[in-house]
Amino acid sequence: MIKKNKVTLIITTIAMLLPMFIGLLLWDKLPEQVPSHWGINGEVDGWCSKPFAVFFFPGLLLGFHWLCVFASCADPKNKNYHPKVLQIVLWICPVLSLILNTMVYAAALGQEIAVELIMSLLSGLMFVIIGNLLPKMRQSYTLGIKLPWTLNNEENWNKTHRFGGKIWVAGGVFIMATAFLGNFWILMTVLALMCIVPTLYSYLLYRRQKGA
């Protein structure tokens, strides 16, 4: 997988190192203490040192990015990956790194950042994209709705992912539609339903298949 996507991996790695370069360009303008965490009310409630923000955050996401790549390569069923699904795996961390680090730098420079709005819109969009790809996912140990019943039965896997895809798209649209309300608990409730409903559907399908 790495050899086939070598160019994409190089581009995504450079994209994830870009926030470090931007941080160095802004070094003299950034304060010694940089916002690092926002509470559910959108207010900054955590701070970190400037070097920590510039180097550790992008480095952490870069490490997680490559961890996902190696985990996908180690999956004995990695040949089942749909090309579009694989592209999501390769690009999700770089995109998040650019957005999150931009928010941190902007807040550090005194800009007003509607974190709860941005994160809700971003989360909703991500779930819509993933929801559209769920029906295309084939059985694997690293990607998809990995339950004992889906991994042991291809029919269960396919039906669960078709159903789960609809739930995730609907959930993502709802999250984006309610993003401007700025209600953290709406987001948490929808996320819980997006996990519980497909799991329950898969289990009931397993029970019906076992009974048959």
Coordinates of N, CA and C in Angstrom, one line a residue:
M1 N 0.8 -1.2 0.0 CA 0.0 0.0 0.0 C 0.9 1.3 0.0
I2 N 2.0 1.2 0.7 CA 2.8 2.4 0.8 C 3.5 2.7 -0.5
K3 N 3.9 1.7 -1.2 CA 4.5 1.9 -2.5 C 3.6 2.4 -3.6
K4 N 2.3 1.9 -3.5 CA 1.3 2.4 -4.5 C 0.9 3.8 -4.2
N5 N 1.0 4.3 -3.0 CA 0.6 5.6 -2.6 C 1.7 6.5 -2.1
K6 N 2.9 6.2 -2.6 CA 4.1 6.9 -2.2 C 4.0 8.4 -2.4
V7 N 3.5 8.9 -3.6 CA 3.4 10.3 -3.8 C 2.4 11.0 -2.9
T8 N 1.3 10.3 -2.7 CA 0.3 10.9 -1.8 C 0.8 11.0 -0.3
L9 N 1.6 9.9 0.1 CA 2.1 9.9 1.4 C 3.2 11.1 1.6
I10 N 3.9 11.3 0.6 CA 4.9 12.4 0.6 C 4.2 13.8 0.7
I11 N 3.1 13.9 -0.1 CA 2.4 15.2 -0.1 C 1.7 15.4 1.3
T12 N 1.1 14.3 1.8 CA 0.3 14.5 3.1 C 1.3 14.7 4.2
T13 N 2.5 14.1 4.2 CA 3.5 14.4 5.2 C 4.0 15.8 5.2
I14 N 4.2 16.3 4.0 CA 4.6 17.7 3.8 C 3.5 18.7 4.4
A15 N 2.2 18.3 4.0 CA 1.1 19.1 4.5 C 1.0 19.1 6.0
M16 N 1.4 18.0 6.7 CA 1.3 18.0 8.1 C 2.5 18.7 8.8
L17 N 3.6 18.9 8.0 CA 4.7 19.6 8.5 C 4.6 21.1 8.3
L18 N 3.6 21.5 7.4 CA 3.4 22.9 7.1 C 3.1 23.7 8.3
P19 N 2.2 23.3 9.3 CA 2.0 24.1 10.5 C 3.2 24.4 11.2
M20 N 4.2 23.5 11.3 CA 5.5 23.8 11.9 C 6.2 25.0 11.2
F21 N 6.2 25.0 9.9 CA 6.9 26.0 9.1 C 6.2 27.4 9.4
I22 N 4.8 27.3 9.4 CA 4.0 28.5 9.6 C 4.3 29.1 11.0
G23 N 4.4 28.1 12.0 CA 4.7 28.5 13.3 C 6.0 29.2 13.5
L24 N 7.0 28.7 12.7 CA 8.3 29.4 12.7 C 8.3 30.8 12.1
L25 N 7.5 30.9 11.1 CA 7.3 32.2 10.4 C 6.7 33.2 11.4
L26 N 5.7 32.7 12.2 CA 5.0 33.6 13.2 C 5.6 33.6 14.5
W27 N 6.8 33.0 14.7 CA 7.4 32.8 16.0 C 7.5 34.1 16.8
D28 N 8.0 35.2 16.2 CA 8.1 36.4 17.0 C 6.8 37.1 17.3
K29 N 5.7 36.7 16.6 CA 4.4 37.3 16.9 C 3.6 36.5 17.9
L30 N 3.9 35.2 18.0 CA 3.2 34.4 18.9 C 3.5 34.7 20.3
P31 N 2.6 34.7 21.2 CA 2.9 34.8 22.7 C 3.5 33.6 23.2
E32 N 4.1 33.7 24.4 CA 4.8 32.6 25.1 C 3.8 31.5 25.5
Q33 N 2.6 31.9 25.8 CA 1.5 31.0 26.2 C 0.5 31.0 25.1
V34 N 0.2 29.8 24.5 CA -0.7 29.7 23.3 C -1.9 28.9 23.8
P35 N -3.1 29.3 23.3 CA -4.3 28.5 23.6 C -4.2 27.0 23.1
S36 N -4.6 26.1 23.9 CA -4.4 24.7 23.5 C -5.7 23.9 23.7
H37 N -6.7 24.5 24.4 CA -7.9 23.7 24.6 C -9.1 24.7 24.8
W38 N -10.2 24.3 24.3 CA -11.5 25.1 24.5 C -12.5 24.2 25.2
G39 N -13.3 24.9 26.1 CA -14.3 24.2 26.8 C -15.6 24.1 25.9
I40 N -16.6 23.4 26.5 CA -17.8 23.2 25.7 C -18.6 24.5 25.4
N41 N -18.2 25.6 26.2 CA -18.8 26.9 25.9 C -18.0 27.7 24.9
G42 N -17.0 27.1 24.3 CA -16.2 27.8 23.3 C -15.1 28.7 23.9
E43 N -15.0 28.7 25.2 CA -14.0 29.6 25.8 C -12.7 28.8 26.0
V44 N -11.6 29.5 25.9 CA -10.2 28.9 26.1 C -10.1 28.5 27.6
D45 N -9.8 27.3 27.8 CA -9.6 26.8 29.2 C -8.3 26.0 29.4
G46 N -7.4 26.1 28.4 CA -6.1 25.4 28.5 C -5.1 26.2 27.7
W47 N -3.8 26.2 28.2 CA -2.7 26.9 27.5 C -1.5 26.0 27.5
C48 N -0.6 26.3 26.6 CA 0.6 25.5 26.5 C 1.7 26.5 26.0
S49 N 3.0 26.1 26.1 CA 4.1 26.9 25.7 C 4.1 27.0 24.1
K50 N 4.8 28.1 23.6 CA 4.9 28.3 22.2 C 5.6 27.1 21.5
P51 N 6.7 26.7 22.0 CA 7.4 25.5 21.3 C 6.5 24.3 21.3
F52 N 5.8 24.1 22.4 CA 4.9 22.9 22.4 C 3.8 23.0 21.3
A53 N 3.2 24.2 21.2 CA 2.2 24.3 20.1 C 2.7 24.2 18.7
V54 N 3.9 24.8 18.5 CA 4.4 24.8 17.1 C 4.9 23.4 16.7
F55 N 5.6 22.7 17.6 CA 6.2 21.4 17.2 C 5.5 20.2 17.7
F56 N 4.9 20.2 18.9 CA 4.3 19.0 19.4 C 3.0 18.6 18.8
F57 N 2.1 19.6 18.6 CA 0.8 19.3 18.1 C 0.9 18.8 16.6
P58 N 1.6 19.4 15.7 CA 1.7 18.9 14.4 C 2.5 17.5 14.4
G59 N 3.5 17.4 15.2 CA 4.2 16.2 15.3 C 3.4 15.0 15.8
L60 N 2.5 15.3 16.8 CA 1.6 14.3 17.3 C 0.7 13.8 16.2
L61 N 0.1 14.7 15.5 CA -0.8 14.3 14.4 C -0.1 13.6 13.3
L62 N 1.1 14.0 13.0 CA 1.9 13.3 12.0 C 2.2 11.9 12.4
G63 N 2.6 11.7 13.7 CA 2.8 10.3 14.2 C 1.5 9.5 14.2
F64 N 0.4 10.1 14.5 CA -0.9 9.3 14.4 C -1.2 9.0 13.0
H65 N -0.9 9.9 12.0 CA -1.1 9.7 10.6 C -0.4 8.4 10.2
W66 N 0.9 8.4 10.5 CA 1.7 7.2 10.1 C 1.3 5.9 10.8
L67 N 0.9 6.1 12.0 CA 0.4 4.9 12.8 C -0.8 4.3 12.0
C68 N -1.7 5.2 11.5 CA -2.9 4.7 10.8 C -2.5 4.0 9.5
V69 N -1.4 4.6 8.8 CA -0.9 4.0 7.6 C -0.4 2.6 7.8
F70 N 0.5 2.5 8.9 CA 1.1 1.2 9.2 C 0.1 0.2 9.6
A71 N -0.9 0.6 10.4 CA -2.0 -0.3 10.9 C -2.8 -0.8 9.7
S72 N -3.0 0.1 8.7 CA -3.8 -0.3 7.5 C -2.9 -1.3 6.7
C73 N -1.6 -1.1 6.6 CA -0.8 -2.0 5.9 C -0.7 -3.4 6.5
A74 N -0.7 -3.4 7.9 CA -0.6 -4.6 8.6 C -1.9 -5.4 8.6
D75 N -3.0 -4.8 8.2 CA -4.3 -5.5 8.1 C -4.2 -6.6 7.1
P76 N -4.5 -7.9 7.5 CA -4.4 -9.0 6.5 C -5.5 -8.8 5.4
K77 N -6.5 -8.0 5.6 CA -7.5 -7.8 4.6 C -7.3 -6.4 3.9
N78 N -6.1 -5.9 3.9 CA -6.0 -4.6 3.3 C -6.2 -4.5 1.8
K79 N -6.2 -5.6 1.1 CA -6.5 -5.7 -0.3 C -8.0 -5.4 -0.6
N80 N -8.8 -5.4 0.5 CA -10.2 -5.2 0.3 C -10.5 -3.7 0.3
Y81 N -9.5 -2.8 0.6 CA -9.8 -1.4 0.7 C -10.3 -0.8 -0.6
H82 N -11.3 -0.1 -0.5 CA -11.8 0.7 -1.7 C -10.9 1.9 -1.9
P83 N -10.5 2.3 -3.1 CA -9.5 3.4 -3.3 C -10.0 4.7 -2.6
K84 N -11.3 5.0 -2.7 CA -11.8 6.2 -2.1 C -11.7 6.2 -0.6
V85 N -11.9 5.0 0.0 CA -11.8 4.9 1.4 C -10.4 5.1 1.9
L86 N -9.5 4.5 1.1 CA -8.0 4.7 1.4 C -7.6 6.1 1.3
Q87 N -8.1 6.9 0.4 CA -7.8 8.3 0.3 C -8.2 9.1 1.5
I88 N -9.4 8.7 2.1 CA -9.9 9.3 3.3 C -8.9 9.1 4.5
V89 N -8.4 7.8 4.5 CA -7.4 7.5 5.6 C -6.1 8.3 5.4
L90 N -5.7 8.5 4.2 CA -4.5 9.3 3.9 C -4.6 10.8 4.1
W91 N -5.8 11.3 4.0 CA -6.0 12.8 4.0 C -6.6 13.3 5.3
I92 N -7.3 12.5 6.1 CA -8.1 13.0 7.2 C -7.1 13.7 8.2
C93 N -6.0 13.1 8.6 CA -5.1 13.7 9.5 C -4.5 15.0 9.0
P94 N -4.0 15.0 7.7 CA -3.4 16.3 7.2 C -4.4 17.4 7.2
V95 N -5.7 17.2 6.8 CA -6.7 18.2 6.8 C -7.0 18.7 8.2
L96 N -7.1 17.8 9.2 CA -7.3 18.1 10.6 C -6.2 19.0 11.1
S97 N -5.0 18.5 10.8 CA -3.8 19.2 11.3 C -3.8 20.7 10.8
L98 N -4.1 20.9 9.5 CA -4.1 22.3 9.0 C -5.1 23.1 9.6
I99 N -6.3 22.6 9.8 CA -7.4 23.3 10.4 C -7.2 23.6 11.9
L100 N -6.8 22.6 12.6 CA -6.7 22.8 14.1 C -5.5 23.7 14.4
N101 N -4.4 23.6 13.7 CA -3.3 24.4 14.0 C -3.5 25.9 13.5
T102 N -4.3 26.0 12.5 CA -4.7 27.4 12.0 C -5.5 28.0 13.1
M103 N -6.4 27.3 13.7 CA -7.3 27.8 14.8 C -6.4 28.2 16.0
V104 N -5.4 27.4 16.3 CA -4.6 27.7 17.5 C -3.8 28.9 17.2
Y105 N -3.2 29.1 16.1 CA -2.4 30.3 15.8 C -3.2 31.5 15.7
A106 N -4.4 31.4 15.1 CA -5.3 32.6 15.0 C -5.7 33.0 16.4
A107 N -6.1 32.1 17.3 CA -6.5 32.4 18.6 C -5.3 33.0 19.4
A108 N -4.1 32.5 19.2 CA -2.9 33.0 19.9 C -2.6 34.5 19.5
L109 N -3.0 34.8 18.2 CA -2.7 36.2 17.7 C -3.9 37.1 18.0
G110 N -4.9 36.7 18.8 CA -5.9 37.6 19.2 C -7.2 37.5 18.4
Q111 N -7.3 36.6 17.5 CA -8.5 36.5 16.6 C -9.6 35.8 17.4
E112 N -10.8 36.3 17.2 CA -12.0 35.6 17.8 C -12.3 34.3 16.9
I113 N -12.3 33.2 17.6 CA -12.5 31.9 16.9 C -13.8 31.2 17.4
A114 N -14.7 31.0 16.6 CA -16.0 30.3 17.0 C -15.7 28.8 16.9
V115 N -15.0 28.3 17.9 CA -14.5 26.9 17.9 C -15.6 25.9 17.8
E116 N -16.7 26.1 18.6 CA -17.8 25.2 18.6 C -18.5 25.1 17.3
L117 N -18.6 26.3 16.6 CA -19.2 26.3 15.3 C -18.3 25.6 14.2
I118 N -17.1 25.9 14.2 CA -16.1 25.3 13.3 C -16.1 23.8 13.5
M119 N -15.9 23.3 14.7 CA -15.8 21.9 15.0 C -17.1 21.2 14.6
S120 N -18.2 21.8 14.9 CA -19.5 21.1 14.6 C -19.7 21.0 13.0
L121 N -19.4 22.1 12.3 CA -19.4 22.0 10.9 C -18.4 21.0 10.3
L122 N -17.2 21.0 10.8 CA -16.2 20.1 10.3 C -16.6 18.6 10.6
S123 N -17.1 18.4 11.9 CA -17.5 17.0 12.2 C -18.6 16.6 11.4
G124 N -19.6 17.4 11.2 CA -20.8 17.0 10.4 C -20.4 16.7 8.9
L125 N -19.5 17.5 8.3 CA -19.0 17.3 7.0 C -18.3 16.0 6.9
M126 N -17.4 15.7 7.9 CA -16.7 14.5 7.9 C -17.6 13.3 8.0
F127 N -18.6 13.3 8.8 CA -19.5 12.2 8.9 C -20.3 12.0 7.6
V128 N -20.7 13.1 6.9 CA -21.4 12.9 5.7 C -20.5 12.2 4.7
I129 N -19.2 12.6 4.6 CA -18.3 12.0 3.7 C -18.1 10.5 4.0
I130 N -17.8 10.2 5.3 CA -17.6 8.8 5.7 C -18.9 8.0 5.5
G131 N -20.0 8.6 5.8 CA -21.3 7.9 5.6 C -21.5 7.5 4.1
N132 N -21.1 8.4 3.2 CA -21.2 8.0 1.8 C -20.3 6.9 1.4
L133 N -19.2 6.8 2.1 CA -18.2 5.8 1.8 C -18.4 4.4 2.5
L134 N -19.2 4.5 3.6 CA -19.4 3.2 4.4 C -19.9 2.1 3.5
P135 N -20.9 2.3 2.6 CA -21.4 1.1 1.9 C -20.3 0.6 0.9
K136 N -19.3 1.3 0.6 CA -18.2 0.9 -0.3 C -17.1 0.1 0.5
M137 N -17.2 0.1 1.8 CA -16.1 -0.5 2.6 C -16.3 -2.0 2.6
R138 N -15.3 -2.8 2.3 CA -15.3 -4.2 2.4 C -14.7 -4.7 3.7
Q139 N -14.9 -5.9 4.1 CA -14.5 -6.4 5.4 C -13.0 -6.2 5.6
S140 N -12.7 -5.6 6.8 CA -11.3 -5.4 7.2 C -11.3 -5.2 8.7
Y141 N -10.1 -5.3 9.3 CA -9.9 -5.2 10.7 C -9.6 -3.8 11.2
T142 N -9.4 -2.9 10.3 CA -9.0 -1.5 10.6 C -10.0 -0.5 10.2
L143 N -10.8 -0.7 9.2 CA -11.7 0.3 8.7 C -13.1 -0.2 8.7
G144 N -14.1 0.6 9.1 CA -15.5 0.2 9.1 C -16.1 0.0 10.4
I145 N -17.3 -0.6 10.4 CA -18.0 -0.9 11.7 C -17.6 -2.3 12.1
K146 N -16.5 -2.4 12.9 CA -15.9 -3.7 13.2 C -16.5 -4.3 14.5
L147 N -17.5 -5.2 14.2 CA -18.2 -5.9 15.3 C -18.0 -7.4 15.1
P148 N -18.1 -8.2 16.1 CA -18.0 -9.7 15.9 C -18.9 -10.2 14.8
W149 N -20.1 -9.6 14.7 CA -21.1 -10.1 13.7 C -20.8 -9.7 12.3
T150 N -20.2 -8.5 12.2 CA -19.9 -8.0 10.8 C -18.6 -8.7 10.3
L151 N -17.7 -8.9 11.2 CA -16.4 -9.5 10.8 C -16.5 -11.0 10.4
N152 N -17.5 -11.6 11.0 CA -17.7 -13.1 10.8 C -18.7 -13.4 9.7
N153 N -19.4 -12.4 9.2 CA -20.5 -12.6 8.2 C -20.5 -11.5 7.2
E154 N -20.2 -11.8 6.0 CA -20.1 -10.7 5.0 C -21.4 -10.1 4.7
E155 N -22.5 -10.9 4.7 CA -23.8 -10.3 4.5 C -24.1 -9.3 5.6
N156 N -23.8 -9.6 6.8 CA -24.1 -8.7 7.9 C -23.2 -7.5 7.8
W157 N -22.0 -7.6 7.4 CA -21.1 -6.5 7.1 C -21.7 -5.5 6.1
N158 N -22.1 -6.1 5.0 CA -22.6 -5.3 3.9 C -23.9 -4.5 4.2
K159 N -24.8 -5.3 4.9 CA -26.1 -4.6 5.3 C -25.9 -3.6 6.3
T160 N -25.0 -3.9 7.3 CA -24.8 -2.9 8.4 C -24.1 -1.7 7.8
H161 N -23.2 -1.8 6.9 CA -22.6 -0.6 6.4 C -23.5 0.2 5.4
R162 N -24.4 -0.5 4.7 CA -25.4 0.3 3.9 C -26.3 1.1 4.8
F163 N -26.8 0.4 5.9 CA -27.7 1.1 6.9 C -26.9 2.1 7.6
G164 N -25.7 1.8 8.1 CA -24.9 2.7 8.9 C -24.5 4.0 8.1
G165 N -24.3 3.8 6.8 CA -24.0 4.9 5.9 C -25.1 5.9 5.9
K166 N -26.4 5.4 5.8 CA -27.5 6.4 5.8 C -27.6 7.1 7.1
I167 N -27.4 6.4 8.2 CA -27.4 7.0 9.6 C -26.4 8.1 9.7
W168 N -25.2 7.8 9.3 CA -24.1 8.7 9.4 C -24.3 9.9 8.5
V169 N -24.8 9.8 7.3 CA -25.1 10.9 6.5 C -26.1 11.8 7.1
A170 N -27.2 11.2 7.6 CA -28.3 11.9 8.2 C -27.8 12.6 9.5
G171 N -27.0 11.9 10.3 CA -26.4 12.5 11.5 C -25.5 13.7 11.2
G172 N -24.7 13.5 10.1 CA -23.8 14.6 9.7 C -24.5 15.8 9.3
V173 N -25.6 15.6 8.5 CA -26.4 16.8 8.0 C -27.1 17.5 9.2
F174 N -27.5 16.7 10.2 CA -28.2 17.2 11.4 C -27.2 18.0 12.2
I175 N -26.0 17.5 12.3 CA -25.0 18.2 13.1 C -24.7 19.6 12.5
M176 N -24.5 19.6 11.1 CA -24.2 20.9 10.5 C -25.4 21.8 10.5
A177 N -26.6 21.3 10.5 CA -27.8 22.1 10.5 C -28.0 22.8 11.9
T178 N -27.6 22.1 12.9 CA -27.7 22.6 14.3 C -26.4 23.3 14.8
A179 N -25.4 23.4 14.0 CA -24.1 23.9 14.4 C -24.2 25.3 15.0
F180 N -25.1 26.1 14.4 CA -25.2 27.5 14.8 C -25.8 27.7 16.2
L181 N -26.4 26.6 16.7 CA -27.0 26.6 18.0 C -26.0 26.6 19.1
G182 N -24.8 26.0 18.7 CA -23.7 26.0 19.7 C -24.0 25.1 20.9
N183 N -24.8 24.1 20.7 CA -25.2 23.2 21.8 C -24.3 21.9 21.8
F184 N -23.4 21.8 22.8 CA -22.5 20.7 22.8 C -23.2 19.3 23.0
W185 N -24.3 19.4 23.7 CA -25.0 18.1 24.0 C -25.8 17.6 22.8
I186 N -26.2 18.5 21.9 CA -26.8 18.0 20.7 C -25.8 17.2 19.9
L187 N -24.6 17.7 19.8 CA -23.5 17.0 19.1 C -23.3 15.6 19.8
M188 N -23.2 15.6 21.1 CA -22.9 14.3 21.8 C -24.0 13.3 21.6
T189 N -25.3 13.8 21.7 CA -26.4 12.9 21.5 C -26.4 12.3 20.1
V190 N -26.2 13.1 19.1 CA -26.2 12.6 17.7 C -25.1 11.6 17.5
L191 N -23.9 11.9 18.1 CA -22.8 11.0 17.9 C -23.1 9.7 18.6
A192 N -23.7 9.7 19.8 CA -24.1 8.5 20.5 C -25.0 7.6 19.6
L193 N -26.0 8.3 19.1 CA -27.0 7.6 18.2 C -26.4 7.0 17.0
M194 N -25.4 7.7 16.4 CA -24.7 7.2 15.2 C -23.9 6.0 15.5
C195 N -23.5 5.8 16.7 CA -22.8 4.6 17.1 C -23.7 3.5 17.5
I196 N -24.7 3.8 18.3 CA -25.6 2.8 18.9 C -26.5 2.2 17.9
V197 N -27.2 3.0 17.0 CA -28.2 2.5 16.1 C -27.6 1.5 15.1
P198 N -26.5 1.8 14.4 CA -25.9 0.7 13.5 C -25.5 -0.5 14.3
T199 N -25.0 -0.3 15.5 CA -24.6 -1.5 16.3 C -25.8 -2.4 16.6
L200 N -26.9 -1.7 17.1 CA -28.1 -2.5 17.4 C -28.7 -3.2 16.2
Y201 N -28.7 -2.5 15.1 CA -29.2 -3.0 13.8 C -28.3 -4.3 13.4
S202 N -27.0 -4.2 13.5 CA -26.1 -5.3 13.2 C -26.4 -6.5 14.1
Y203 N -26.6 -6.2 15.4 CA -26.8 -7.3 16.4 C -28.2 -8.0 16.1
L204 N -29.2 -7.2 15.8 CA -30.5 -7.8 15.5 C -30.5 -8.6 14.2
L205 N -29.7 -8.1 13.3 CA -29.5 -8.9 12.0 C -28.8 -10.2 12.3
Y206 N -27.8 -10.1 13.2 CA -27.1 -11.4 13.5 C -28.0 -12.4 14.2
R207 N -28.9 -11.9 15.1 CA -29.8 -12.8 15.8 C -30.8 -13.4 14.8
R208 N -31.2 -12.6 13.8 CA -32.2 -13.1 12.8 C -31.5 -14.2 11.9
Q209 N -30.2 -13.9 11.6 CA -29.5 -14.8 10.8 C -29.2 -16.1 11.5
K210 N -28.9 -16.0 12.8 CA -28.6 -17.2 13.6 C -29.8 -18.0 13.8
G211 N -31.0 -17.3 14.0 CA -32.2 -18.1 14.1 C -32.6 -18.8 12.8
A212 N -32.3 -18.2 11.7 CA -32.6 -18.8 10.4 C -31.7 -20.0 10.1

